[in-house]
Short mmCIF file of C-alpha atoms in Angstrom, two decimals:
data_model
loop_
_atom_site.label_atom_id
_atom_site.label_comp_id
_atom_site.label_asym_id
_atom_site.label_seq_id
_atom_site.Cartn_x
_atom_site.Cartn_y
_atom_site.Cartn_z
CA UNK A 936 0.00 0.02 0.00
CA UNK A 937 1.14 3.54 -0.70
CA UNK A 938 2.32 5.42 2.37
CA UNK A 939 0.84 8.72 1.33
CA UNK A 940 -2.65 10.08 1.52
CA UNK A 941 -3.26 9.96 -2.25
CA UNK A 942 -6.10 7.67 -3.02
CA UNK A 943 -7.69 8.18 0.41
CA UNK A 944 -10.78 10.25 0.63
CA UNK A 945 -10.79 12.06 3.93
CA UNK A 946 -14.48 11.82 4.50
CA UNK A 947 -15.25 12.67 8.13
CA UNK A 948 -17.31 9.56 8.85
CA UNK A 949 -14.67 7.24 7.45
CA UNK A 950 -12.15 8.15 10.12
CA UNK A 951 -14.45 7.55 13.00
CA UNK A 952 -15.09 4.22 14.61
CA UNK A 953 -18.09 3.36 16.81
CA UNK A 954 -16.85 1.07 19.53
CA UNK A 955 -18.53 -1.88 21.23
CA UNK A 956 -18.88 -1.89 25.00
CA UNK A 957 -15.44 -1.86 26.64
CA UNK A 958 -13.99 -1.41 30.15
CA UNK A 959 -12.57 2.02 29.25
CA UNK A 960 -16.12 3.33 28.40
CA UNK A 961 -15.01 4.84 25.11
CA UNK A 962 -17.85 4.87 22.61
CA UNK A 963 -15.99 6.19 19.60
CA UNK A 964 -12.57 6.76 18.11
CA UNK A 965 -12.54 10.02 16.12
CA UNK A 966 -9.45 10.84 14.08
CA UNK A 967 -11.07 13.73 12.24
CA UNK A 968 -9.70 16.02 15.01
CA UNK A 969 -6.21 15.37 13.59
CA UNK A 970 -7.04 16.25 9.94
CA UNK A 971 -5.61 19.52 8.60
CA UNK A 972 -2.68 19.58 11.01
CA UNK A 973 -0.19 18.36 8.43
CA UNK A 974 -0.39 14.68 9.58
CA UNK A 975 -3.39 13.47 7.67
CA UNK A 976 -1.76 10.22 6.68
CA UNK A 977 -1.17 9.35 10.33
CA UNK A 978 -4.80 9.92 11.25
CA UNK A 979 -6.22 8.07 8.23
CA UNK A 980 -3.86 5.10 8.15
CA UNK A 981 -4.07 4.53 11.89
CA UNK A 982 -7.85 4.50 11.95
CA UNK A 983 -7.75 2.11 9.00
CA UNK A 984 -5.54 -0.45 10.78
CA UNK A 985 -7.40 -0.10 14.12
CA UNK A 986 -10.67 -0.73 12.31
CA UNK A 987 -9.24 -3.79 10.69
CA UNK A 988 -7.97 -5.18 13.93
CA UNK A 989 -11.32 -4.44 15.63
CA UNK A 990 -13.09 -6.43 12.95
CA UNK A 991 -10.63 -9.28 13.22
CA UNK A 992 -11.53 -9.74 16.94
CA UNK A 993 -8.12 -10.83 18.13
CA UNK A 994 -7.41 -7.60 20.05
CA UNK A 995 -9.31 -6.29 22.99
CA UNK A 996 -11.14 -3.01 22.44
CA UNK A 997 -9.26 -1.47 25.34
CA UNK A 998 -5.90 -2.26 23.64
CA UNK A 999 -7.08 -0.69 20.39
CA UNK A 1000 -8.28 2.36 22.17
CA UNK A 1001 -4.78 2.60 23.76
CA UNK A 1002 -3.16 2.70 20.21
CA UNK A 1003 -5.17 5.78 19.41
CA UNK A 1004 -5.65 7.63 22.75
CA UNK A 1005 -2.24 6.85 24.33
CA UNK A 1006 -0.23 6.06 21.23
CA UNK A 1007 -1.11 8.34 18.28
CA UNK A 1008 -2.52 11.32 20.28
CA UNK A 1009 0.70 12.04 22.21
CA UNK A 1010 2.97 11.38 19.22
CA UNK A 1011 1.02 13.92 17.22
CA UNK A 1012 1.42 16.42 20.09
CA UNK A 1013 5.09 15.84 19.91
CA UNK A 1014 5.47 16.24 16.12
CA UNK A 1015 2.97 19.14 16.03
CA UNK A 1016 5.06 21.23 18.36
CA UNK A 1017 8.52 22.70 17.85
CA UNK A 1018 10.32 19.78 19.47
CA UNK A 1019 11.56 18.14 16.22
CA UNK A 1020 12.79 19.50 12.88
CA UNK A 1021 11.37 17.88 9.73
CA UNK A 1022 8.63 15.90 11.43
CA UNK A 1023 7.37 12.78 9.68
CA UNK A 1024 4.32 13.74 7.67
CA UNK A 1025 3.52 10.03 7.07
CA UNK A 1026 4.14 6.83 9.03
CA UNK A 1027 6.64 5.75 6.35
CA UNK A 1028 8.65 8.89 6.99
CA UNK A 1029 9.36 7.87 10.62
CA UNK A 1030 13.05 7.43 11.53
CA UNK A 1031 14.93 6.17 14.46
CA UNK A 1032 16.06 9.73 15.23
CA UNK A 1033 12.37 10.87 15.47
CA UNK A 1034 11.78 8.07 17.97
CA UNK A 1035 14.85 8.99 20.01
CA UNK A 1036 13.65 12.54 20.24
CA UNK A 1037 10.06 11.36 21.10
CA UNK A 1038 11.45 9.32 24.03
CA UNK A 1039 13.38 12.34 25.28
CA UNK A 1040 10.28 14.52 25.02
CA UNK A 1041 8.15 12.03 26.92
CA UNK A 1042 10.77 11.78 29.71
CA UNK A 1043 10.72 15.54 30.09
CA UNK A 1044 6.91 15.78 30.08
CA UNK A 1045 6.34 12.75 32.37
CA UNK A 1046 9.40 12.29 34.55
CA UNK A 1047 7.75 10.26 37.35
CA UNK A 1048 6.20 6.79 37.19
CA UNK A 1049 5.53 4.73 34.12
CA UNK A 1050 3.33 7.20 32.15
CA UNK A 1051 6.08 7.97 29.60
CA UNK A 1052 6.82 4.33 29.03
CA UNK A 1053 3.18 3.48 28.63
CA UNK A 1054 2.59 6.18 25.95
CA UNK A 1055 5.69 5.08 24.13
CA UNK A 1056 4.70 1.38 24.26
CA UNK A 1057 1.25 2.15 22.85
CA UNK A 1058 2.77 4.11 20.02
CA UNK A 1059 5.38 1.41 19.36
CA UNK A 1060 2.55 -1.18 19.09
CA UNK A 1061 0.68 1.10 16.66
CA UNK A 1062 3.78 1.41 14.44
CA UNK A 1063 4.24 -2.37 14.33
CA UNK A 1064 0.66 -2.72 13.12
CA UNK A 1065 1.12 -0.07 10.58
CA UNK A 1066 4.24 -1.90 9.30
CA UNK A 1067 2.16 -5.15 9.11
CA UNK A 1068 -0.28 -3.37 6.79
CA UNK A 1069 2.49 -1.90 4.58
CA UNK A 1070 2.24 1.70 5.73
CA UNK A 1071 5.77 1.55 7.28
CA UNK A 1072 8.27 0.04 4.86
CA UNK A 1073 11.54 0.31 6.97
CA UNK A 1074 12.55 -2.77 8.96
CA UNK A 1075 11.16 -2.19 12.46
CA UNK A 1076 14.29 -3.86 13.98
CA UNK A 1077 16.31 -0.87 12.74
CA UNK A 1078 13.65 1.63 13.70
CA UNK A 1079 13.19 1.45 17.45
CA UNK A 1080 15.97 2.54 19.95
CA UNK A 1081 17.04 -0.33 22.19
CA UNK A 1082 15.72 -0.24 25.79
CA UNK A 1083 14.62 3.47 25.77
CA UNK A 1084 13.43 3.20 29.37
CA UNK A 1085 16.04 1.31 31.41
CA UNK A 1086 15.39 0.71 35.11
CA UNK A 1087 11.74 1.78 34.64
CA UNK A 1088 10.68 -0.84 37.25
CA UNK A 1089 12.87 0.76 39.85
CA UNK A 1090 11.19 4.14 39.43
CA UNK A 1091 7.68 2.65 39.34
CA UNK A 1092 6.31 1.47 42.62
CA UNK A 1093 3.93 -1.51 42.33
CA UNK A 1094 1.09 -1.78 44.75
CA UNK A 1095 2.10 -4.15 47.51
CA UNK A 1096 0.03 -7.20 48.57
CA UNK A 1097 -2.17 -6.74 51.58
CA UNK A 1098 -0.73 -8.15 54.79
CA UNK A 1099 -2.58 -11.00 56.42
CA UNK A 1100 -3.97 -8.61 59.02
CA UNK A 1101 -5.20 -6.15 56.35
CA UNK A 1102 -6.66 -9.09 54.38
CA UNK A 1103 -8.49 -10.38 57.48
CA UNK A 1104 -10.00 -7.01 58.21
CA UNK A 1105 -11.15 -6.54 54.61
CA UNK A 1106 -12.73 -9.99 54.47
CA UNK A 1107 -14.37 -9.45 57.82
CA UNK A 1108 -16.05 -6.27 56.44
CA UNK A 1109 -17.06 -7.96 53.23
CA UNK A 1110 -18.56 -10.87 55.25
CA UNK A 1111 -20.69 -8.59 57.26
CA UNK A 1112 -21.83 -6.81 54.08
CA UNK A 1113 -22.64 -10.25 52.51
CA UNK A 1114 -24.76 -11.15 55.54
CA UNK A 1115 -26.64 -7.85 55.11
CA UNK A 1116 -27.14 -8.47 51.40
CA UNK A 1117 -28.48 -11.95 52.16
CA UNK A 1118 -30.88 -10.60 54.80
CA UNK A 1119 -31.97 -7.71 52.55
CA UNK A 1120 -30.70 -5.15 55.10
CA UNK A 1121 -27.72 -3.88 53.15
CA UNK A 1122 -27.44 -0.02 53.26
CA UNK A 1123 -25.25 0.47 50.20
CA UNK A 1124 -26.40 1.03 46.64
CA UNK A 1125 -26.65 -1.66 43.88
CA UNK A 1126 -23.02 -0.99 42.70
CA UNK A 1127 -21.67 -1.46 46.14
CA UNK A 1128 -23.58 -4.75 46.68
CA UNK A 1129 -22.16 -6.17 43.42
CA UNK A 1130 -18.71 -4.78 44.32
CA UNK A 1131 -18.81 -6.67 47.64
CA UNK A 1132 -19.49 -9.98 45.86
CA UNK A 1133 -17.01 -9.21 43.09
CA UNK A 1134 -14.25 -8.49 45.69
CA UNK A 1135 -14.88 -11.78 47.38
CA UNK A 1136 -14.82 -13.61 44.11
CA UNK A 1137 -11.56 -11.84 43.22
CA UNK A 1138 -10.03 -12.73 46.56
CA UNK A 1139 -11.00 -16.49 46.00
CA UNK A 1140 -9.97 -16.77 42.38
CA UNK A 1141 -7.22 -14.23 41.60
CA UNK A 1142 -8.83 -13.35 38.29
CA UNK A 1143 -7.66 -10.18 36.54
CA UNK A 1144 -9.82 -7.04 36.61
CA UNK A 1145 -11.20 -6.92 33.04
CA UNK A 1146 -12.02 -10.66 32.73
CA UNK A 1147 -13.75 -10.52 36.06
CA UNK A 1148 -15.80 -7.44 35.11
CA UNK A 1149 -16.69 -9.13 31.82
CA UNK A 1150 -17.51 -12.47 33.44
CA UNK A 1151 -20.60 -13.96 31.78
CA UNK A 1152 -23.50 -15.65 33.51
CA UNK A 1153 -22.52 -19.09 32.20
CA UNK A 1154 -18.95 -18.82 33.53
CA UNK A 1155 -19.49 -21.28 36.38
CA UNK A 1156 -19.00 -24.91 35.30
CA UNK A 1157 -18.87 -28.26 37.11
CA UNK A 1158 -15.37 -29.57 37.85
CA UNK A 1159 -14.75 -32.64 35.68
CA UNK A 1160 -13.27 -34.72 38.55
CA UNK A 1161 -13.91 -33.25 41.95
CA UNK A 1162 -17.57 -32.95 43.03
CA UNK A 1163 -17.07 -30.10 45.66
CA UNK A 1164 -15.13 -27.87 43.28
CA UNK A 1165 -16.41 -25.62 40.47
CA UNK A 1166 -14.62 -23.90 37.59
CA UNK A 1167 -14.91 -20.20 36.71
CA UNK A 1168 -14.23 -19.70 33.09
CA UNK A 1169 -13.15 -16.24 32.00
CA UNK A 1170 -11.58 -14.73 28.97
CA UNK A 1171 -8.02 -13.26 29.23
CA UNK A 1172 -7.21 -11.86 25.75
CA UNK A 1173 -3.48 -11.58 26.24
CA UNK A 1174 -1.38 -14.70 26.40
CA UNK A 1175 -3.37 -17.87 27.05
CA UNK A 1176 -6.91 -16.78 26.15
CA UNK A 1177 -9.51 -18.56 28.10
CA UNK A 1178 -8.69 -19.28 31.77
CA UNK A 1179 -10.19 -21.66 34.20
CA UNK A 1180 -9.99 -21.18 37.94
CA UNK A 1181 -10.83 -23.93 40.43
CA UNK A 1182 -12.75 -22.72 43.53
CA UNK A 1183 -14.28 -24.57 46.42
CA UNK A 1184 -18.07 -25.26 46.47
CA UNK A 1185 -20.17 -25.05 49.57
CA UNK A 1186 -23.88 -24.27 49.99
CA UNK A 1187 -25.06 -20.75 50.67
CA UNK A 1188 -26.61 -21.40 54.04
CA UNK A 1189 -29.71 -19.68 55.35
CA UNK A 1190 -28.04 -19.15 58.78
CA UNK A 1191 -26.75 -15.72 58.17
CA UNK A 1192 -23.77 -15.86 60.55
CA UNK A 1193 -22.57 -19.01 58.85
CA UNK A 1194 -22.43 -17.69 55.24
CA UNK A 1195 -19.00 -18.82 54.07
CA UNK A 1196 -16.65 -16.52 52.18
CA UNK A 1197 -16.79 -18.91 49.31
CA UNK A 1198 -16.34 -18.15 45.68
CA UNK A 1199 -19.12 -20.35 44.33
CA UNK A 1200 -21.70 -19.42 46.93
CA UNK A 1201 -21.04 -15.67 46.51
CA UNK A 1202 -21.07 -15.86 42.70
CA UNK A 1203 -24.33 -17.77 42.83
CA UNK A 1204 -25.78 -15.00 45.11
CA UNK A 1205 -24.68 -12.35 42.56
CA UNK A 1206 -26.42 -14.31 39.79
CA UNK A 1207 -29.53 -14.69 41.79
CA UNK A 1208 -29.77 -10.98 42.67
CA UNK A 1209 -29.12 -9.82 39.05
CA UNK A 1210 -31.26 -12.44 37.35
CA UNK A 1211 -34.44 -10.25 37.26
CA UNK A 1212 -32.48 -7.47 35.56
CA UNK A 1213 -31.26 -9.62 32.60
CA UNK A 1214 -34.52 -9.08 30.58
CA UNK A 1215 -34.29 -5.37 31.22
CA UNK A 1216 -30.59 -4.90 30.34
CA UNK A 1217 -29.33 -3.90 26.89
CA UNK A 1218 -27.97 -6.41 24.41
CA UNK A 1219 -24.41 -5.36 25.18
CA UNK A 1220 -24.46 -6.27 28.86
CA UNK A 1221 -27.45 -8.73 29.49
CA UNK A 1222 -25.06 -11.66 29.60
CA UNK A 1223 -22.86 -10.11 32.38
CA UNK A 1224 -22.95 -11.08 36.01
CA UNK A 1225 -22.60 -7.80 37.84
CA UNK A 1226 -25.85 -6.05 36.88
CA UNK A 1227 -27.62 -3.45 38.96
CA UNK A 1228 -30.03 -0.49 38.67
CA UNK A 1229 -28.11 2.71 37.96
CA UNK A 1230 -29.60 4.83 40.75
CA UNK A 1231 -28.52 8.02 39.03
CA UNK A 1232 -30.89 10.90 38.84
CA UNK A 1233 -33.08 10.56 35.78
CA UNK A 1234 -31.88 7.05 35.14
CA UNK A 1235 -32.69 5.14 38.31
CA UNK A 1236 -34.26 2.28 36.36
CA UNK A 1237 -31.46 1.96 33.78
CA UNK A 1238 -29.71 -1.36 34.05
CA UNK A 1239 -25.93 -1.13 34.12
CA UNK A 1240 -22.97 -3.37 34.93
CA UNK A 1241 -19.91 -2.67 37.05
CA UNK A 1242 -17.13 -0.86 35.32
CA UNK A 1243 -13.59 -0.22 36.45
CA UNK A 1244 -14.69 3.39 37.46
CA UNK A 1245 -17.78 2.27 39.32
CA UNK A 1246 -15.84 -0.46 41.07
CA UNK A 1247 -13.18 2.06 42.29
CA UNK A 1248 -15.83 4.31 43.77
CA UNK A 1249 -17.57 1.32 45.39
CA UNK A 1250 -14.53 -0.08 46.90
CA UNK A 1251 -13.67 3.32 48.33
CA UNK A 1252 -17.14 3.64 49.87
CA UNK A 1253 -16.89 0.10 51.41
CA UNK A 1254 -13.57 0.84 52.99
CA UNK A 1255 -14.89 4.22 54.36
CA UNK A 1256 -18.08 2.77 55.66
CA UNK A 1257 -16.21 0.14 57.65
CA UNK A 1258 -13.41 2.54 58.60
CA UNK A 1259 -10.83 -0.01 57.30
CA UNK A 1260 -7.21 0.83 58.09
CA UNK A 1261 -3.95 -0.57 57.03
CA UNK A 1262 -1.32 -1.69 59.44
CA UNK A 1263 0.04 1.79 59.85
CA UNK A 1264 -3.37 3.19 60.83
CA UNK A 1265 -3.99 4.95 57.42
CA UNK A 1266 -7.11 4.38 55.33
CA UNK A 1267 -6.82 0.96 53.65
CA UNK A 1268 -6.39 1.17 49.84
CA UNK A 1269 -7.75 -1.82 48.10
CA UNK A 1270 -7.51 -2.74 44.37
CA UNK A 1271 -8.06 -6.03 42.48
CA UNK A 1272 -4.31 -5.86 41.68
CA UNK A 1273 -3.49 -5.90 45.37
CA UNK A 1274 -5.89 -8.76 46.01
CA UNK A 1275 -4.35 -10.79 43.19
CA UNK A 1276 -0.84 -10.11 44.54
CA UNK A 1277 -1.91 -11.07 48.05
CA UNK A 1278 -3.32 -14.32 46.75
CA UNK A 1279 -0.03 -14.99 44.93
CA UNK A 1280 2.02 -14.28 47.99
CA UNK A 1281 -0.07 -16.81 49.98
CA UNK A 1282 0.30 -19.37 47.14
CA UNK A 1283 4.02 -18.73 47.23
CA UNK A 1284 4.14 -19.64 50.92
CA UNK A 1285 1.93 -22.71 50.47
CA UNK A 1286 3.94 -23.97 47.48
CA UNK A 1287 7.23 -23.64 49.47
CA UNK A 1288 8.39 -21.12 46.83
CA UNK A 1289 8.00 -23.30 43.78
CA UNK A 1290 7.56 -20.58 41.14
CA UNK A 1291 6.39 -23.03 38.52
CA UNK A 1292 3.56 -24.31 40.75
CA UNK A 1293 2.39 -20.71 41.57
CA UNK A 1294 2.45 -19.46 38.02
CA UNK A 1295 0.61 -22.64 36.78
CA UNK A 1296 -2.22 -21.95 39.31
CA UNK A 1297 -2.43 -18.22 38.51
CA UNK A 1298 -2.53 -18.69 34.79
CA UNK A 1299 0.60 -16.96 33.51
CA UNK A 1300 4.26 -17.88 32.68
CA UNK A 1301 6.88 -18.21 35.41
CA UNK A 1302 8.66 -15.10 34.09
CA UNK A 1303 5.58 -12.96 34.49
CA UNK A 1304 4.91 -14.21 38.01
CA UNK A 1305 8.52 -13.60 39.04
CA UNK A 1306 8.75 -10.13 37.54
CA UNK A 1307 5.35 -8.66 38.42
CA UNK A 1308 3.63 -10.38 41.22
CA UNK A 1309 5.74 -12.24 43.79
CA UNK A 1310 6.85 -9.90 46.46
CA UNK A 1311 8.75 -11.66 49.41
CA UNK A 1312 7.69 -9.10 51.99
CA UNK A 1313 8.84 -9.03 55.60
CA UNK A 1314 5.80 -11.00 56.79
CA UNK A 1315 6.81 -13.92 54.58
CA UNK A 1316 10.54 -13.66 55.45
CA UNK A 1317 10.02 -13.78 59.16
CA UNK A 1318 7.13 -16.30 59.07
CA UNK A 1319 9.40 -19.33 58.65
CA UNK A 1320 11.77 -18.37 61.50
CA UNK A 1321 9.80 -20.26 64.17
CA UNK A 1322 8.99 -23.88 64.37
CA UNK A 1323 5.59 -24.07 65.92
CA UNK A 1324 4.92 -27.89 65.91
CA UNK A 1325 4.03 -29.85 69.09
CA UNK A 1326 5.72 -33.08 70.15
CA UNK A 1327 4.14 -36.07 71.95
CA UNK A 1328 7.16 -38.34 72.49
CA UNK A 1329 5.62 -40.66 75.09
CA UNK A 1330 2.05 -41.25 74.10
CA UNK A 1331 -0.89 -39.54 72.33
CA UNK A 1332 -2.16 -38.11 75.67
CA UNK A 1333 -5.68 -38.74 74.58
CA UNK A 1334 -5.38 -36.46 71.56
CA UNK A 1335 -6.18 -37.89 68.14
CA UNK A 1336 -3.44 -37.04 65.57
CA UNK A 1337 -4.11 -37.51 61.88
CA UNK A 1338 -0.94 -38.70 59.89
CA UNK A 1339 0.12 -36.27 57.21
CA UNK A 1340 3.07 -36.25 54.79
CA UNK A 1341 5.26 -34.09 57.14
CA UNK A 1342 4.20 -35.74 60.36
CA UNK A 1343 0.72 -35.32 61.97
CA UNK A 1344 -2.14 -32.93 62.54
CA UNK A 1345 -4.24 -32.39 65.70
CA UNK A 1346 -7.20 -31.09 63.71
CA UNK A 1347 -7.15 -31.61 59.94
CA UNK A 1348 -10.78 -30.30 59.53
CA UNK A 1349 -10.51 -27.05 61.59
CA UNK A 1350 -6.75 -26.56 61.98
CA UNK A 1351 -4.81 -23.45 61.11
CA UNK A 1352 -4.88 -23.91 57.29
CA UNK A 1353 -7.80 -26.21 57.00
CA UNK A 1354 -10.99 -25.32 54.96
CA UNK A 1355 -12.99 -25.34 58.15
CA UNK A 1356 -16.12 -26.48 56.35
CA UNK A 1357 -16.42 -29.72 58.40
CA UNK A 1358 -16.04 -31.91 55.25
CA UNK A 1359 -12.79 -31.32 53.57
CA UNK A 1360 -9.50 -32.10 55.35
CA UNK A 1361 -6.52 -29.77 55.07
CA UNK A 1362 -4.18 -30.50 52.22
CA UNK A 1363 -1.67 -27.61 52.67
CA UNK A 1364 1.09 -29.90 53.76
CA UNK A 1365 3.96 -27.64 52.72
CA UNK A 1366 2.78 -25.11 55.27
CA UNK A 1367 2.62 -27.56 58.25
CA UNK A 1368 5.64 -26.45 60.00
CA UNK A 1369 4.24 -22.97 60.43
CA UNK A 1370 0.84 -24.20 61.70
CA UNK A 1371 -0.18 -24.56 65.42
CA UNK A 1372 -2.12 -27.70 64.64
CA UNK A 1373 1.09 -29.52 63.55
CA UNK A 1374 2.07 -32.40 65.87
CA UNK A 1375 4.82 -35.05 66.04
CA UNK A 1376 3.90 -38.28 67.96
CA UNK A 1377 7.41 -39.66 68.07
CA UNK A 1378 7.06 -42.98 66.26
CA UNK A 1379 9.54 -44.09 63.61
CA UNK A 1380 6.85 -43.60 60.87
CA UNK A 1381 6.04 -40.05 62.11
CA UNK A 1382 9.68 -38.96 62.24
CA UNK A 1383 10.28 -40.64 58.82
CA UNK A 1384 7.53 -38.37 57.28
CA UNK A 1385 9.21 -35.30 58.85
CA UNK A 1386 12.68 -36.15 57.59
CA UNK A 1387 11.22 -36.99 54.15
CA UNK A 1388 9.97 -33.42 54.11
CA UNK A 1389 13.44 -32.26 55.19
CA UNK A 1390 14.85 -34.07 52.02
CA UNK A 1391 12.31 -32.12 49.97
CA UNK A 1392 13.68 -28.85 51.49
CA UNK A 1393 17.22 -29.90 50.60
CA UNK A 1394 16.20 -30.55 47.02
CA UNK A 1395 14.49 -27.20 46.78
CA UNK A 1396 17.65 -25.44 47.97
CA UNK A 1397 19.65 -27.11 45.15
CA UNK A 1398 16.86 -26.40 42.64
CA UNK A 1399 16.85 -22.56 43.16
CA UNK A 1400 20.56 -21.58 43.02
CA UNK A 1401 20.46 -18.15 41.48
CA UNK A 1402 21.26 -15.02 43.50
CA UNK A 1403 17.65 -13.73 43.61
CA UNK A 1404 16.66 -16.67 45.64
CA UNK A 1405 19.35 -16.22 48.31
CA UNK A 1406 16.97 -14.91 51.05
CA UNK A 1407 14.53 -17.69 50.26
CA UNK A 1408 17.26 -20.36 50.43
CA UNK A 1409 18.29 -19.09 53.94
CA UNK A 1410 14.67 -19.57 55.00
CA UNK A 1411 14.64 -23.12 53.80
CA UNK A 1412 17.95 -23.90 55.50
CA UNK A 1413 16.61 -22.49 58.69
CA UNK A 1414 13.76 -25.00 58.41
CA UNK A 1415 16.18 -27.77 57.86
CA UNK A 1416 18.24 -26.76 60.91
CA UNK A 1417 15.24 -26.27 63.04
CA UNK A 1418 14.01 -29.82 62.23
CA UNK A 1419 17.41 -31.26 63.31
CA UNK A 1420 17.47 -29.17 66.44
CA UNK A 1421 13.82 -29.96 67.39
CA UNK A 1422 14.07 -33.66 66.88
CA UNK A 1423 17.41 -34.08 68.65
CA UNK A 1424 16.01 -32.22 71.67
CA UNK A 1425 12.61 -34.11 71.86
CA UNK A 1426 13.24 -37.72 70.74
CA UNK A 1427 15.66 -40.60 71.28
CA UNK A 1428 18.84 -40.17 69.22
CA UNK A 1429 18.81 -43.76 67.85
CA UNK A 1430 15.16 -43.46 66.73
CA UNK A 1431 15.97 -40.06 65.07
CA UNK A 1432 18.92 -41.60 63.22
CA UNK A 1433 16.87 -44.54 62.03
CA UNK A 1434 14.06 -42.22 60.68
CA UNK A 1435 16.60 -39.98 59.00
CA UNK A 1436 18.43 -42.77 57.25
CA UNK A 1437 15.16 -44.26 56.00
CA UNK A 1438 14.11 -40.81 54.65
CA UNK A 1439 17.48 -40.25 52.93
CA UNK A 1440 17.39 -43.66 51.14
CA UNK A 1441 13.71 -43.83 50.28
CA UNK A 1442 11.71 -40.67 51.07
CA UNK A 1443 7.99 -40.79 51.69
CA UNK A 1444 6.22 -41.15 48.31
CA UNK A 1445 4.48 -37.76 48.57
CA UNK A 1446 7.86 -35.97 48.89
CA UNK A 1447 9.67 -38.38 46.62
CA UNK A 1448 7.53 -37.41 43.70
CA UNK A 1449 8.22 -33.71 44.26
CA UNK A 1450 11.95 -34.36 44.61
CA UNK A 1451 11.95 -36.48 41.44
CA UNK A 1452 10.18 -33.59 39.59
CA UNK A 1453 12.79 -31.00 40.58
CA UNK A 1454 15.76 -33.34 39.72
CA UNK A 1455 14.21 -33.97 36.34
CA UNK A 1456 13.86 -30.18 35.73
CA UNK A 1457 17.50 -29.63 36.82
CA UNK A 1458 18.58 -32.25 34.38
CA UNK A 1459 16.78 -30.50 31.55
CA UNK A 1460 13.82 -32.90 31.38
CA UNK A 1461 10.23 -31.78 30.71
#
């Protein structure tokens, strides 16, 4: 295709796009505002490729809006000023020098945070698409400056995960609101009621914001193997496409104080409340979960669905109504991103730090998890410093202990990490040593299980040898030493030695499989 405007008829309607419903609430892209400024080719060719991508359906509407609103708009501000000599009148006139000057201009205009990088990244993506459609003929490998925003992550502060105390206070507030919603005594508006249930679902599933807001009413599916689990299916456009999350199923009880903070029960409640609104909602949103009556003056009966903006306002109202505070006594700031990172941090602890296991559960690659989500905060670092288990070296003392892979448990139904639903036993075995319900009876078999777990810790230390895992390796070595110190102090030396030798030669099957997996990975196996 020619890279000039000849052959294009700049009819105003042809450079506008009406957009379908999207999380950014943009109804139209209008490039007619850029006509007559000397850069008509940029306006026309950009709207052409954006329209083609929109019709193709492989890009989210929000991403395409970013190409125009964040990418093209700010680049045209740059070339339309006096910041560059001989600005490129067409996309095909773009040079590496132009882009270097643009990077410098963005850094001067937006020196803090990631704004400059985001605008540049949107424009860069647009240029790639223009090249795909023949409007940029130069090799893009020679066009873009290498790493124009080095150390950007250091200057951009990500939201930290909530601490366990902050999470408990938030979930306590959400539970009281859920009880009120179930009783019909909730004082908030429709948006806040849906926000309460969406937050609980987010805390249980870890789904990203846009897929969660766009969750459809048929998203909940039976688990193919486990009767008490359900799958939530959502659409994540980047990367892997559709995602499935496994969440625990319990019944939504009529006893208001016993309503569990359970993903399936809460999601079913949201579907129940919004069901009468489906027939009244527009075609764009009737299939969504989070429907409610607008409540705005003049449109009280309009049916709308939660957007990112409405969710932000509702979360703020919820936190203010409950006077929620962070650990420093300031107002608690809650976002879905922080909830997701909190869930990942907890998964990190439960998995013993296996980045592959965490990233698999959360639905993204190990690299993404490592770079963007997993923060080893002080709470996690210090949590493993104390060995909390109880020893019963002489007899059971009338207390029933359930055998577990690392030893035993005093209460596998209602213990520290158990589901506490009276049906499902705890399976968070990697976290046993930090749980007050953990118990060691003092038999050969019991100690054999504990030392088998110690062999697993040794294998993990060898598995993660790079420098960034140094603090984590120290925590694992502390556990190893604590096990040695604890058992030598509490139990007969000969018994301990027999159990340790047995674990070293043939570890308990539960831990042996995990050790085998890590050794296979270290050897380059799949």
